[in-house]
XYZ file of C-alpha atoms in Angstrom:
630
model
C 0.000 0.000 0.000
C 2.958 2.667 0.560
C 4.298 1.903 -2.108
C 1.047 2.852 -4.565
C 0.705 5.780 -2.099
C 4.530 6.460 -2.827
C 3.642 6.512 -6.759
C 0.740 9.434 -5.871
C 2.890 11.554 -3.971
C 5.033 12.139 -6.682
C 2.648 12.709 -9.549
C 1.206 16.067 -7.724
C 1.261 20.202 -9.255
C 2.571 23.463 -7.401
C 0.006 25.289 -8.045
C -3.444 24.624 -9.517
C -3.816 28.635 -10.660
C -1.331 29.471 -13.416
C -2.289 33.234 -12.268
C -0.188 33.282 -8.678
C 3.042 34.804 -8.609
C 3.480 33.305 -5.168
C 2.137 30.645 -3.235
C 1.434 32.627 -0.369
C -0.062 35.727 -2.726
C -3.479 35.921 -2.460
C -3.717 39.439 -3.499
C -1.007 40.512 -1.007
C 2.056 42.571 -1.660
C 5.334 41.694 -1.771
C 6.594 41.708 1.494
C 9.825 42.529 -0.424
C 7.615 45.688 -1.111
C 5.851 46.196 1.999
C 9.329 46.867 3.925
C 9.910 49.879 1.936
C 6.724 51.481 2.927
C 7.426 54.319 5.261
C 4.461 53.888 7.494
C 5.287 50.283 8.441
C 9.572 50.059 7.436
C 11.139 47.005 8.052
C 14.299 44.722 7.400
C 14.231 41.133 6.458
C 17.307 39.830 7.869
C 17.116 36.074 9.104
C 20.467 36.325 11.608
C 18.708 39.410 13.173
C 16.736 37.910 15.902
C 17.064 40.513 18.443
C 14.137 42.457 15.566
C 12.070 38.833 16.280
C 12.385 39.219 19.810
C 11.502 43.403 20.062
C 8.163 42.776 17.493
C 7.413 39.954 19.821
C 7.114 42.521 22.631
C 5.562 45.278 20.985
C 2.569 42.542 19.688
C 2.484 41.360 23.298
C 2.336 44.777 24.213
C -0.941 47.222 25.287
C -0.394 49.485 22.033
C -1.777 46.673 20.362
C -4.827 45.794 22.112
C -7.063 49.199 21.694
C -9.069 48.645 25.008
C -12.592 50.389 24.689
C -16.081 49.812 26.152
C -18.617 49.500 22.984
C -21.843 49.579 22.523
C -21.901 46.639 19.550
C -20.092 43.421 20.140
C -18.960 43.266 16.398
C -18.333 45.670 13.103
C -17.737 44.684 9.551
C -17.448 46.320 6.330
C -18.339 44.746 2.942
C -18.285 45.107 -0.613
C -21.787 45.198 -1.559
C -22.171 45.608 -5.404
C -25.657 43.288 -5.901
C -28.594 45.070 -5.265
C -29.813 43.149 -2.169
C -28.186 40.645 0.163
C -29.791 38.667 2.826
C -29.296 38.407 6.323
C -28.986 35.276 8.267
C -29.636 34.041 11.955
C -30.011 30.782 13.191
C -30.634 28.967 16.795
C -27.763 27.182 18.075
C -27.954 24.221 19.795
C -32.128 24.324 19.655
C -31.723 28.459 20.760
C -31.144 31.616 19.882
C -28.071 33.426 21.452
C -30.627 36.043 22.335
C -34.343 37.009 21.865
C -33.193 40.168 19.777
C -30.515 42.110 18.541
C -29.915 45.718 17.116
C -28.479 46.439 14.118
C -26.402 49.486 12.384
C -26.263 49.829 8.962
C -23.732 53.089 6.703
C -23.317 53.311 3.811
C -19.107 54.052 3.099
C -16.748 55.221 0.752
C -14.101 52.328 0.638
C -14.699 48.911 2.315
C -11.385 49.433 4.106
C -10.400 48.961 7.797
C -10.329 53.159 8.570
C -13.698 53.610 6.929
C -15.120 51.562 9.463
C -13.295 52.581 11.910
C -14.092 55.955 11.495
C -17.712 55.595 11.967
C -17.803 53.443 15.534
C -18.419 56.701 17.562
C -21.905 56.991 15.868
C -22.447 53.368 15.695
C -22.417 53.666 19.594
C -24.261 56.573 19.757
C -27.197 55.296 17.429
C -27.089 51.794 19.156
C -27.587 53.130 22.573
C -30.461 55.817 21.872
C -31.389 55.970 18.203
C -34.478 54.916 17.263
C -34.136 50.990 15.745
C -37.450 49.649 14.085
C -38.653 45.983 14.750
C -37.629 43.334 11.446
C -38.902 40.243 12.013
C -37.800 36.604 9.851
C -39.360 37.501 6.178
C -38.971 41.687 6.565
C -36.875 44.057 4.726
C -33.802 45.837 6.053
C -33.757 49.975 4.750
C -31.143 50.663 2.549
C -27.930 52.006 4.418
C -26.979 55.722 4.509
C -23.593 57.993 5.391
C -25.627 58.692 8.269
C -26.711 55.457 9.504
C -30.101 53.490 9.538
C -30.847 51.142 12.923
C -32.716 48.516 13.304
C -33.440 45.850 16.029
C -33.640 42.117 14.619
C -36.227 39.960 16.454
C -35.795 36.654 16.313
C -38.117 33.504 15.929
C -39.526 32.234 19.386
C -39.819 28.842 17.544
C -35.759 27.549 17.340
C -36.731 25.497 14.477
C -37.401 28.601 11.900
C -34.309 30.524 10.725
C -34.316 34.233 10.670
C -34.076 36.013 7.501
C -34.247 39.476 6.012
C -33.486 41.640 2.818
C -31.247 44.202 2.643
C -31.699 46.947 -0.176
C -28.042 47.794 -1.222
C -29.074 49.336 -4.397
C -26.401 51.830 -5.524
C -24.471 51.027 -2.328
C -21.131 49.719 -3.488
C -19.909 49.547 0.513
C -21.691 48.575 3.210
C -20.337 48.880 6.888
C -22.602 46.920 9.305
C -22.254 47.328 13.539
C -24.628 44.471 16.090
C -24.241 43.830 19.964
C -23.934 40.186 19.264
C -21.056 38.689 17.041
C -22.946 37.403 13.785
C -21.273 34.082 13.785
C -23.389 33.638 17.693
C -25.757 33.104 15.058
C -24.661 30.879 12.504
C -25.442 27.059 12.502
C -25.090 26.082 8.996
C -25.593 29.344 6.848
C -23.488 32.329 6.963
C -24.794 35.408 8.262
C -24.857 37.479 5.301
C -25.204 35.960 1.884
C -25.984 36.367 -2.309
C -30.076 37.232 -2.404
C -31.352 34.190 -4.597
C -33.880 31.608 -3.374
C -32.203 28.696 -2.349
C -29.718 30.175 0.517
C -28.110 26.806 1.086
C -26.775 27.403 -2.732
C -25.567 31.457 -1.817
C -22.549 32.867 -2.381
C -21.267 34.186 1.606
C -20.541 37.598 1.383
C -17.351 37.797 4.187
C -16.187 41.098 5.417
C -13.317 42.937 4.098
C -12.344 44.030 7.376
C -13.517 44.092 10.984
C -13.495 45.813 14.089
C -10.775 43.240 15.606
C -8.678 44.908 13.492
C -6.624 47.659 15.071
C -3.243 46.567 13.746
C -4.685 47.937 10.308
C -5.212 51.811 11.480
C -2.673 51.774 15.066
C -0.424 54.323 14.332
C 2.168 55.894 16.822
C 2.880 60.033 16.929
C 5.153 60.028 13.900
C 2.780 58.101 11.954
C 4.197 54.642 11.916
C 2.303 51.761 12.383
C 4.117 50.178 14.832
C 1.566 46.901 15.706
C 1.618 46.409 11.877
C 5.120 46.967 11.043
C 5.948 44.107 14.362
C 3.446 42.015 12.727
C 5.417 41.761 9.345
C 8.660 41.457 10.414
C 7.041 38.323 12.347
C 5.529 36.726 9.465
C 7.959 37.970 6.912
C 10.513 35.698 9.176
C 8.508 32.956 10.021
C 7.524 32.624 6.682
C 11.210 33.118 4.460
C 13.812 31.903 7.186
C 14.386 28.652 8.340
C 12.224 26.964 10.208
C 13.344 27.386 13.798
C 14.204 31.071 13.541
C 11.392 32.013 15.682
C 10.263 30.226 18.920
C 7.326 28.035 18.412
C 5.695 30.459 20.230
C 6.332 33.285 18.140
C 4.956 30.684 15.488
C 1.988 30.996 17.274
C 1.929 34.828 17.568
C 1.750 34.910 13.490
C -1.372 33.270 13.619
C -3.063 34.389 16.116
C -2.134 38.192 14.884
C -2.521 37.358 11.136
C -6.551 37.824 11.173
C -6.461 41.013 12.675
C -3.172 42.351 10.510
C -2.540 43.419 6.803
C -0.135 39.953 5.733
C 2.494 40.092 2.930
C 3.372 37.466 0.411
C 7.138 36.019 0.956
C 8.040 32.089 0.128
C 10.428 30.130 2.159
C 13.631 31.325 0.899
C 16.030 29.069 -1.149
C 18.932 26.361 -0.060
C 21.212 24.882 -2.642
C 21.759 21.612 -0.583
C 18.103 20.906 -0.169
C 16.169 19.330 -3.307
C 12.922 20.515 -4.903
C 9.686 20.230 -3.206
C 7.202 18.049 -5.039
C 4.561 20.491 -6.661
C 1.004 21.158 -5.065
C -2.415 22.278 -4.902
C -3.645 23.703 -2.069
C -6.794 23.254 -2.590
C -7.138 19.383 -3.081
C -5.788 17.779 0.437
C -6.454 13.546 -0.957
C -2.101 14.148 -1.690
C -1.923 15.231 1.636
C -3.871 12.839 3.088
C -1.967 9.997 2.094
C 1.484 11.602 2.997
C -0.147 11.965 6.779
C -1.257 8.211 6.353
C 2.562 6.858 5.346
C 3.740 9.340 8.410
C 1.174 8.812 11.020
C -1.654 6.453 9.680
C -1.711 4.007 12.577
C 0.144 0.874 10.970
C 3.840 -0.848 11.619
C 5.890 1.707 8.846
C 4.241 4.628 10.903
C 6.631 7.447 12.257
C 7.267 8.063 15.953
C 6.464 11.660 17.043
C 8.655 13.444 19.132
C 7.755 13.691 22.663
C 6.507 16.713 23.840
C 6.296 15.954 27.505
C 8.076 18.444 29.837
C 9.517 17.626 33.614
C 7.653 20.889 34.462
C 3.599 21.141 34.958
C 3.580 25.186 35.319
C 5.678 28.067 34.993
C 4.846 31.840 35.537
C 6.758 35.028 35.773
C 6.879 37.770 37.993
C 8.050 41.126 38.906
C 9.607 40.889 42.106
C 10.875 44.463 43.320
C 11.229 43.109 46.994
C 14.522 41.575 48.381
C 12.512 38.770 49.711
C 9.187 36.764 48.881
C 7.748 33.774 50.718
C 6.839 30.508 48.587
C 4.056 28.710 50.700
C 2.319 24.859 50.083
C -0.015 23.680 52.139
C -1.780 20.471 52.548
C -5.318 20.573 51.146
C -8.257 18.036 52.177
C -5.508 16.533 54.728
C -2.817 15.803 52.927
C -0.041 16.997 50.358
C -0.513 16.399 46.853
C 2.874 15.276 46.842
C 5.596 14.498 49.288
C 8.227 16.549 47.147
C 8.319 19.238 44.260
C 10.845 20.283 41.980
C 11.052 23.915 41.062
C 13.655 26.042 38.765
C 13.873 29.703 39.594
C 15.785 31.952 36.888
C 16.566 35.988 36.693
C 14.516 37.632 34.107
C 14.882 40.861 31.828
C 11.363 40.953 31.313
C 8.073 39.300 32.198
C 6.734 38.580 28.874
C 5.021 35.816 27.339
C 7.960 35.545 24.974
C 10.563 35.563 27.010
C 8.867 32.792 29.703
C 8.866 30.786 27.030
C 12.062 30.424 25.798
C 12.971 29.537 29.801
C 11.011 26.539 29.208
C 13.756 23.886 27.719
C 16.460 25.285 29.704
C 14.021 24.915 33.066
C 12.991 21.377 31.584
C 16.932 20.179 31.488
C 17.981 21.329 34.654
C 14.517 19.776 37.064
C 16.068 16.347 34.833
C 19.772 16.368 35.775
C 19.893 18.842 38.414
C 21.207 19.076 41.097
C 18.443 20.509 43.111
C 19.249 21.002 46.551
C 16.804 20.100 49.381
C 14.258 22.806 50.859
C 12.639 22.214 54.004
C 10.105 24.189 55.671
C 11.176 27.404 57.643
C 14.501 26.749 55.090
C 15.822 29.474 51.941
C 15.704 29.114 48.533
C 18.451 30.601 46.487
C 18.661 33.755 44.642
C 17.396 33.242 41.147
C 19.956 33.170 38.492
C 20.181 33.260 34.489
C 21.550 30.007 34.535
C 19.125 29.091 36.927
C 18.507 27.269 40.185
C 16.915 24.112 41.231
C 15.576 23.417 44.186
C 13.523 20.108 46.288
C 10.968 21.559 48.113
C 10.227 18.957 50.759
C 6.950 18.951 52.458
C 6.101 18.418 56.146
C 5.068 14.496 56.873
C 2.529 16.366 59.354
C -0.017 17.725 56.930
C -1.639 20.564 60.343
C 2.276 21.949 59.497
C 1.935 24.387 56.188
C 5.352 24.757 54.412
C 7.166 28.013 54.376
C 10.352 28.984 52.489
C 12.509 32.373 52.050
C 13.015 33.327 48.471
C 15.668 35.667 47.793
C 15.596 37.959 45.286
C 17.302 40.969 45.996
C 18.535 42.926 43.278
C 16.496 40.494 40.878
C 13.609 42.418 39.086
C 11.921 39.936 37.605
C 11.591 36.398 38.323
C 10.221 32.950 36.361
C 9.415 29.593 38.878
C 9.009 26.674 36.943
C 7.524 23.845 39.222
C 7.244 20.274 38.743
C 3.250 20.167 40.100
C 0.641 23.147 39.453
C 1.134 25.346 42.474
C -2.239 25.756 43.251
C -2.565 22.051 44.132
C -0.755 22.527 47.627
C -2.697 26.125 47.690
C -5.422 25.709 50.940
C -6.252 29.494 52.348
C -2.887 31.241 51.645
C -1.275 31.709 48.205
C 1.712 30.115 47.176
C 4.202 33.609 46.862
C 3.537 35.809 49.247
C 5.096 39.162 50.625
C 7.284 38.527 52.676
C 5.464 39.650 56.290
C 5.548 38.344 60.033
C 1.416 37.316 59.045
C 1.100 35.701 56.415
C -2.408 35.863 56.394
C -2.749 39.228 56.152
C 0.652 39.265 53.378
C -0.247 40.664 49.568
C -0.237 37.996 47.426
C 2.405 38.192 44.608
C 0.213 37.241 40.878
C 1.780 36.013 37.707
C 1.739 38.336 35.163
C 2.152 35.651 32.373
C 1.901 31.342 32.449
C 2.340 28.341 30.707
C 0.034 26.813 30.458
C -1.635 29.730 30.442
C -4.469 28.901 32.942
C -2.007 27.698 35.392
C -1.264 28.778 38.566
C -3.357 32.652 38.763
C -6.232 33.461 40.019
C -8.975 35.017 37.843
C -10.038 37.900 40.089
C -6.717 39.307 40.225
C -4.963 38.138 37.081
C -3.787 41.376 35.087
C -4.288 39.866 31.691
C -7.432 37.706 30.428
C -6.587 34.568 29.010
C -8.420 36.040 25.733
C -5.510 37.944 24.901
C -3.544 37.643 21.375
C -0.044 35.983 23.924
C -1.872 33.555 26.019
C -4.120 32.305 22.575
C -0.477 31.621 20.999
C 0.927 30.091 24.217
C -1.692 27.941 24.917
C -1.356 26.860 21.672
C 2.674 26.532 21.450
C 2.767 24.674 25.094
C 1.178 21.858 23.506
C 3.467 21.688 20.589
C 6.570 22.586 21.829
C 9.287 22.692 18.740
C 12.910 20.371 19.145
C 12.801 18.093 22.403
C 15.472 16.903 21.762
C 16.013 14.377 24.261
C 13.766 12.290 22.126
C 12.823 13.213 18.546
C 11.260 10.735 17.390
C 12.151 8.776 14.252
C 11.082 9.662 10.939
C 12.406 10.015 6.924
C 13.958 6.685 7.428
C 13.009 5.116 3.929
C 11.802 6.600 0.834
C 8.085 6.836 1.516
C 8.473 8.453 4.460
C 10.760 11.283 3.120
C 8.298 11.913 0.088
C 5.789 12.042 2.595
C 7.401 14.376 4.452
C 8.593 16.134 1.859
C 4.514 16.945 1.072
C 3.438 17.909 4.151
C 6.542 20.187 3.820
C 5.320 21.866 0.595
C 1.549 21.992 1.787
C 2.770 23.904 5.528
C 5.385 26.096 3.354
C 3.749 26.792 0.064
C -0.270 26.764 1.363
C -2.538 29.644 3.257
C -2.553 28.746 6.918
C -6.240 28.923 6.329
C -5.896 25.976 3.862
C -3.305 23.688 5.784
C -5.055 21.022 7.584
C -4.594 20.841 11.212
C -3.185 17.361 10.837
C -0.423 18.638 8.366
C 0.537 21.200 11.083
C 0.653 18.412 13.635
C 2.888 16.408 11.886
C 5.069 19.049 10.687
C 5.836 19.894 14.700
C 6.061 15.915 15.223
C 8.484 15.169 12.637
C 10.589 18.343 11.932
C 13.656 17.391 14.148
C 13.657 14.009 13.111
C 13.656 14.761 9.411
C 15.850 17.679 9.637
C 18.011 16.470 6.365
C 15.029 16.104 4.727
C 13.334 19.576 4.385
C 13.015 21.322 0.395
C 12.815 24.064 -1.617
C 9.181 25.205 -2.851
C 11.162 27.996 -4.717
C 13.246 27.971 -7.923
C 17.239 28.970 -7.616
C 17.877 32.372 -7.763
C 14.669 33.368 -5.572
C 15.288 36.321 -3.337
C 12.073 37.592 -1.590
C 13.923 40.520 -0.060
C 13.682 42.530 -3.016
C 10.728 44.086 -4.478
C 9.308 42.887 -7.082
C 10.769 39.248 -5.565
C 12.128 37.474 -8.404
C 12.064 34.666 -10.084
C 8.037 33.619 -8.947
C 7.503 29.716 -9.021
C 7.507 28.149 -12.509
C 3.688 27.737 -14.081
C 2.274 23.885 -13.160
C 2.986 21.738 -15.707
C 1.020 21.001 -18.523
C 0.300 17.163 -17.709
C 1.382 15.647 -14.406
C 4.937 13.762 -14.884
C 4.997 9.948 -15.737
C 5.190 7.311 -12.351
C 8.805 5.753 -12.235
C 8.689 2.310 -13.589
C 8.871 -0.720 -10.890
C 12.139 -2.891 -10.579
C 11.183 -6.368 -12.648
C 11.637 -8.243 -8.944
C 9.328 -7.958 -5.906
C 9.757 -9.826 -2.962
C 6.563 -11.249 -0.786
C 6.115 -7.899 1.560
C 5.501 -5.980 -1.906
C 2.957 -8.156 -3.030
C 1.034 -7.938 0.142
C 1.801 -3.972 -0.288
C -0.112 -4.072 -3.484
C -3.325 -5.947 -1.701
C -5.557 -8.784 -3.053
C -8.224 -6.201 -4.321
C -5.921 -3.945 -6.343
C -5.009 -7.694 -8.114
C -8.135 -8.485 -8.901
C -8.371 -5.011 -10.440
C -6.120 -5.659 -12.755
C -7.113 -8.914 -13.772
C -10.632 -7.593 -14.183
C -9.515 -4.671 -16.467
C -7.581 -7.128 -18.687
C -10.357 -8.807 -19.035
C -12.775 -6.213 -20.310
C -9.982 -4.983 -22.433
C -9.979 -8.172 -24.214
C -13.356 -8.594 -24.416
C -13.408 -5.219 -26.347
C -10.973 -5.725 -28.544
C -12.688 -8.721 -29.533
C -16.080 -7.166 -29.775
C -14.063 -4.313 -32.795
C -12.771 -7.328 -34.840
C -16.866 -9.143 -34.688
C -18.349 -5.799 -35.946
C -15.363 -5.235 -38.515
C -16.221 -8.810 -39.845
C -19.935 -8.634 -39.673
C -19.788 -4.810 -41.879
C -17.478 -6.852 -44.660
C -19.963 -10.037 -44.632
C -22.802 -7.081 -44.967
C -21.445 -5.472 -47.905
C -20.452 -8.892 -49.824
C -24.041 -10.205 -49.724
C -23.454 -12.351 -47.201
C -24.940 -10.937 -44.002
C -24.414 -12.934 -40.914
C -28.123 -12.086 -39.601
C -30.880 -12.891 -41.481
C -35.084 -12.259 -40.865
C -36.445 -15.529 -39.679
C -40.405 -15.298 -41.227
C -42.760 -16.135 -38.663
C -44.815 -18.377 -41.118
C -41.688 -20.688 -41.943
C -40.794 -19.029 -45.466
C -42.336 -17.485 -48.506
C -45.426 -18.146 -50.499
């Protein structure tokens, strides 16, 4: 079976549109181009990771995360050339998110992300005491204006009918549109706003061109730079044209999260003369893809092994830690420890950031494994945090009435980052686990994380200073479960031919496809694999490639013409290939010889009987139903 699926992965195109310059293009500039711009200038420089590391912060930072107090829930602007669209909303789950919900509806000059942003002051103000007519399922929806038209949806009380109304767009080109609920609260198995025709199931979604989520697109600092965008593309310009482990997997993580809510550039992994050619691609069609994650990971005996993922730590958090001294407190909860022991790595910090914390988390993994870690009892000291880090053995009390207490010092030492081997909270009974360091502890102000990993970990929600909805914790969350490179085990993979071609798919489809359009298996097994088949990576661009430049030359040769011939199987197969091939694809064959013959043989009859025709001599005859002629 590998080997037929071996004979499929090689027969596949680059590109099913002959019209893309680049893989990544859709309609994006260069981001050879984009760096030039002087609202948003940037270098693309893969050694340069201290720029990685400072647009890490500034995306982690407030500047990017416009903090306001709205009236609608969601804003969107379209391109509305038809002269009506309809509006969708449907129960979820056997209910409607709400009984009602208003509406605001302009009419604007460009559907770009400042024209709508330009109009949320009145949105808020017409939401909150404009006058919004009733439209019930089967109404119409007034045609939008510069000044605004508002109107309150009311839903069915019966789950079981969808809501749906017409919108008059005539002669509106743009259409900006502002509700207290997000649309998609709404959506079970039609879009919220769709082509006008009879059969909505058959539509064409109309999806916004931008949205209110979207501050990177319009943040701009006193001199006019844009400095959430411009950190945005330096991310993705890196992540997308350097090698694969020039940013953290976490940073990884940051480009997606941020690359909804950002303008992105187009920029192809950039070329390596040792590496060979990436087989070619279409995006759009994952059955090639599917069969390289089959040879890789499909569940049989030729299967990869994934690298393990597993760290020696459960939590980590950092902290600012101004004082010379903090106390780290477990208790016993419900009568006993969770544990009789816990490991825990302290190190210095330069900053608290999400960033940062996470590029502790292989150095704090190594040294809870090999240590040394040095016994803590109760009433005992832990050392000052470090760079290189401590470890310590925090040993609990065999009497669970006694609470452990231990002096951490951290004088001189900013900021600090505990990595411990349980969640702290799970020896946490009625006094926090880092306190100030006071005579009562009971009356002591509790010191929070500012950031975690995971990122619910160890906080509490009533005094956490960042939601776990923010752009760094989405991107942690998601990188703690895929850490990149353990490299204490790393699996085994590209040992054999199938599994490199495999591989070398699931390369092209991560490198060479919309994020959008990767499969979320394909970006497992990319994680799972890429240490293991390190030698084995590709190029998905031709020699000579250089996307620093604007315009980025040369683009990706055109698809070809016919997909190129299968290599021809050695004359000899031993027993294991023959089972490879499988009883049914045998009988197949046989079958199709058959009917081959059998049609070759039905041309020579009908050749024979048209000669016997024309020669008087017809092989079929009338047979008289009275037994011959009069």
């Amino acid at each position: 079976m590998l080997c037929l699926l071996a004979l499929a992965l090689g027969s596949t195109r680059r590109l099913s549109d002959d019209a893309h310059d680049l893989a990544h293009s859709h309609d994006r500039q260069l981001c050879g181009c984009e760096k030039d711009q002087p609202d948003h200038p940037f270098v693309i420089d893969c050694s340069n990771t201290q720029a990685i590391r400072d647009s890490t912060l500034v995306l982690e930072s407030d500047t990017c995360l416009e903090t306001r107090n709205d009236e609608f829930e969601w804003g969107g602007v379209f391109e509305t050339p038809d002269d009506s669209y309809k509006w969708v909303s449907q129960s979820v789950a056997n209910a409607y998110a709400d009984p009602a919900m208003k509406m605001v509806l302009f009419s604007t000059t460009e559907a770009a992300a400042p024209d709508l942003f330009a109009i949320r002051a009145t949105a808020n103000t017409m939401l909150s005491s404009g006058s919004c007519p009733e439209v019930k399922t089967g109404g119409n929806i007034p045609k939008p204006t510069s000044a605004g038209v508002c109107v309150t949806l009311t839903f069915p009380s019966d789950a079981s009918i969808d809501f749906f109304s017409t919108i008059d767009t005539t002669g509106v080109p743009h259409t900006a549109f502002f509700t207290a609920h997000v649309p998609t609260e709404f959506e079970r198995d039609i879009h919220y706003l769709m082509e006008d025709i009879a059969d909505l199931y058959k539509a064409t979604p109309n999806e916004p061109i931008a949205e209110t989520n979207q501050y990177c697109k319009v943040q701009a600092d006193a001199d006019g730079v844009k400095t959430c965008q411009q950190a945005f593309f330096i991310l993705q310009a890196h992540h997308d044209y350097c090698r694969h482990d020039t940013l953290t997997r976490y940073e990884e993580e940051l480009v997606h999260v941020w690359e909804s809510k950002c303008f992105q550039c187009a920029i192809e992994r950039r070329y390596e003369a040792q590496l060979s050619q990436c087989p070619r691609i279409d995006c759009k069609d994952s059955t090639v893809v599917q069969a390289a994650h089959f040879v890789v990971a499909g569940g049989h005996d030729k299967a990869c092994t994934p690298a393990n993922f597993k760290y020696e730590f459960e939590w980590g958090g950092s902290f600012d830690t101004p004082d010379d001294s903090y106390v780290w407190v477990s208790q016993a909860v419900s009568g006993a420890y969770a544990d009789a022991y816990m490991i825990m790595t302290l190190f210095s910090m330069a900053q608290t950031n999400m960033g940062t914390l996470f590029m502790l988390q292989d150095k704090a993994d190594a040294l809870m494994a090999s240590g040394p870690c040095a016994i803590v009892e109760t009433s005992g000291s832990i050392p000052l945090p470090t760079e290189a880090g401590v470890c310590v053995n925090l040993t609990f009390p065999t009497n669970a009435s006694i609470d452990f207490v231990a002096t951490v010092n951290t004088a001189g030492v900013a900021h600090t980052a505990f990595f411990t081997a349980h969640v702290p909270t799970e020896f946490e009974r009625d006094i926090h686990y880092l306190m100030e360091d006071t005579a009562d502890l009971t009356t002591a102000t509790p010191n929070e994380p500012l950031n975690q990993v995971p990122t619910a970990g160890g906080g509490h929600a009533h005094r956490r200073l960042m939601s776990n909805t923010r752009p760094s914790d989405l991107a942690a969350a998601a990188a703690f479960a895929k850490p990149r490179r353990r490299l204490a085990d790393k699996g085994s993979c590209c040992n054999n031919d199938e599994q490199n071609g495999a591989w070398k798919q699931i390369v092209a489809y991560h490198d060479l496809c919309d994020h959008d359009d990767v499969p979320s298996y394909i970006e497992i097994d990319f994680h799972d694999y890429e240490e293991a088949c390190e030698e084995h990576f590709c190029n998905a661009v031709p020699a000579g490639y250089d996307g620093t430049v604007c315009p980025s030359p040369p683009p990706p040769p055109p698809p070809p013409t016919k997909p190129p011939s299968p290599p021809v199987l050695p004359p000899s197969r031993d027993k294991d290939d023959d089972d490879d091939l499988g009883t049914g694809a045998l009988v197949g064959i046989v079958v199709a010889a058959v009917v081959g013959v059998i049609a070759i043989g039905a041309i020579i009859f009908i050749c024979v009987m048209i000669q016997k025709e024309k020669s008087g001599q017809p092989m079929f005859t009338t047979i008289s139903s009275g037994g011959g002629s009069a």
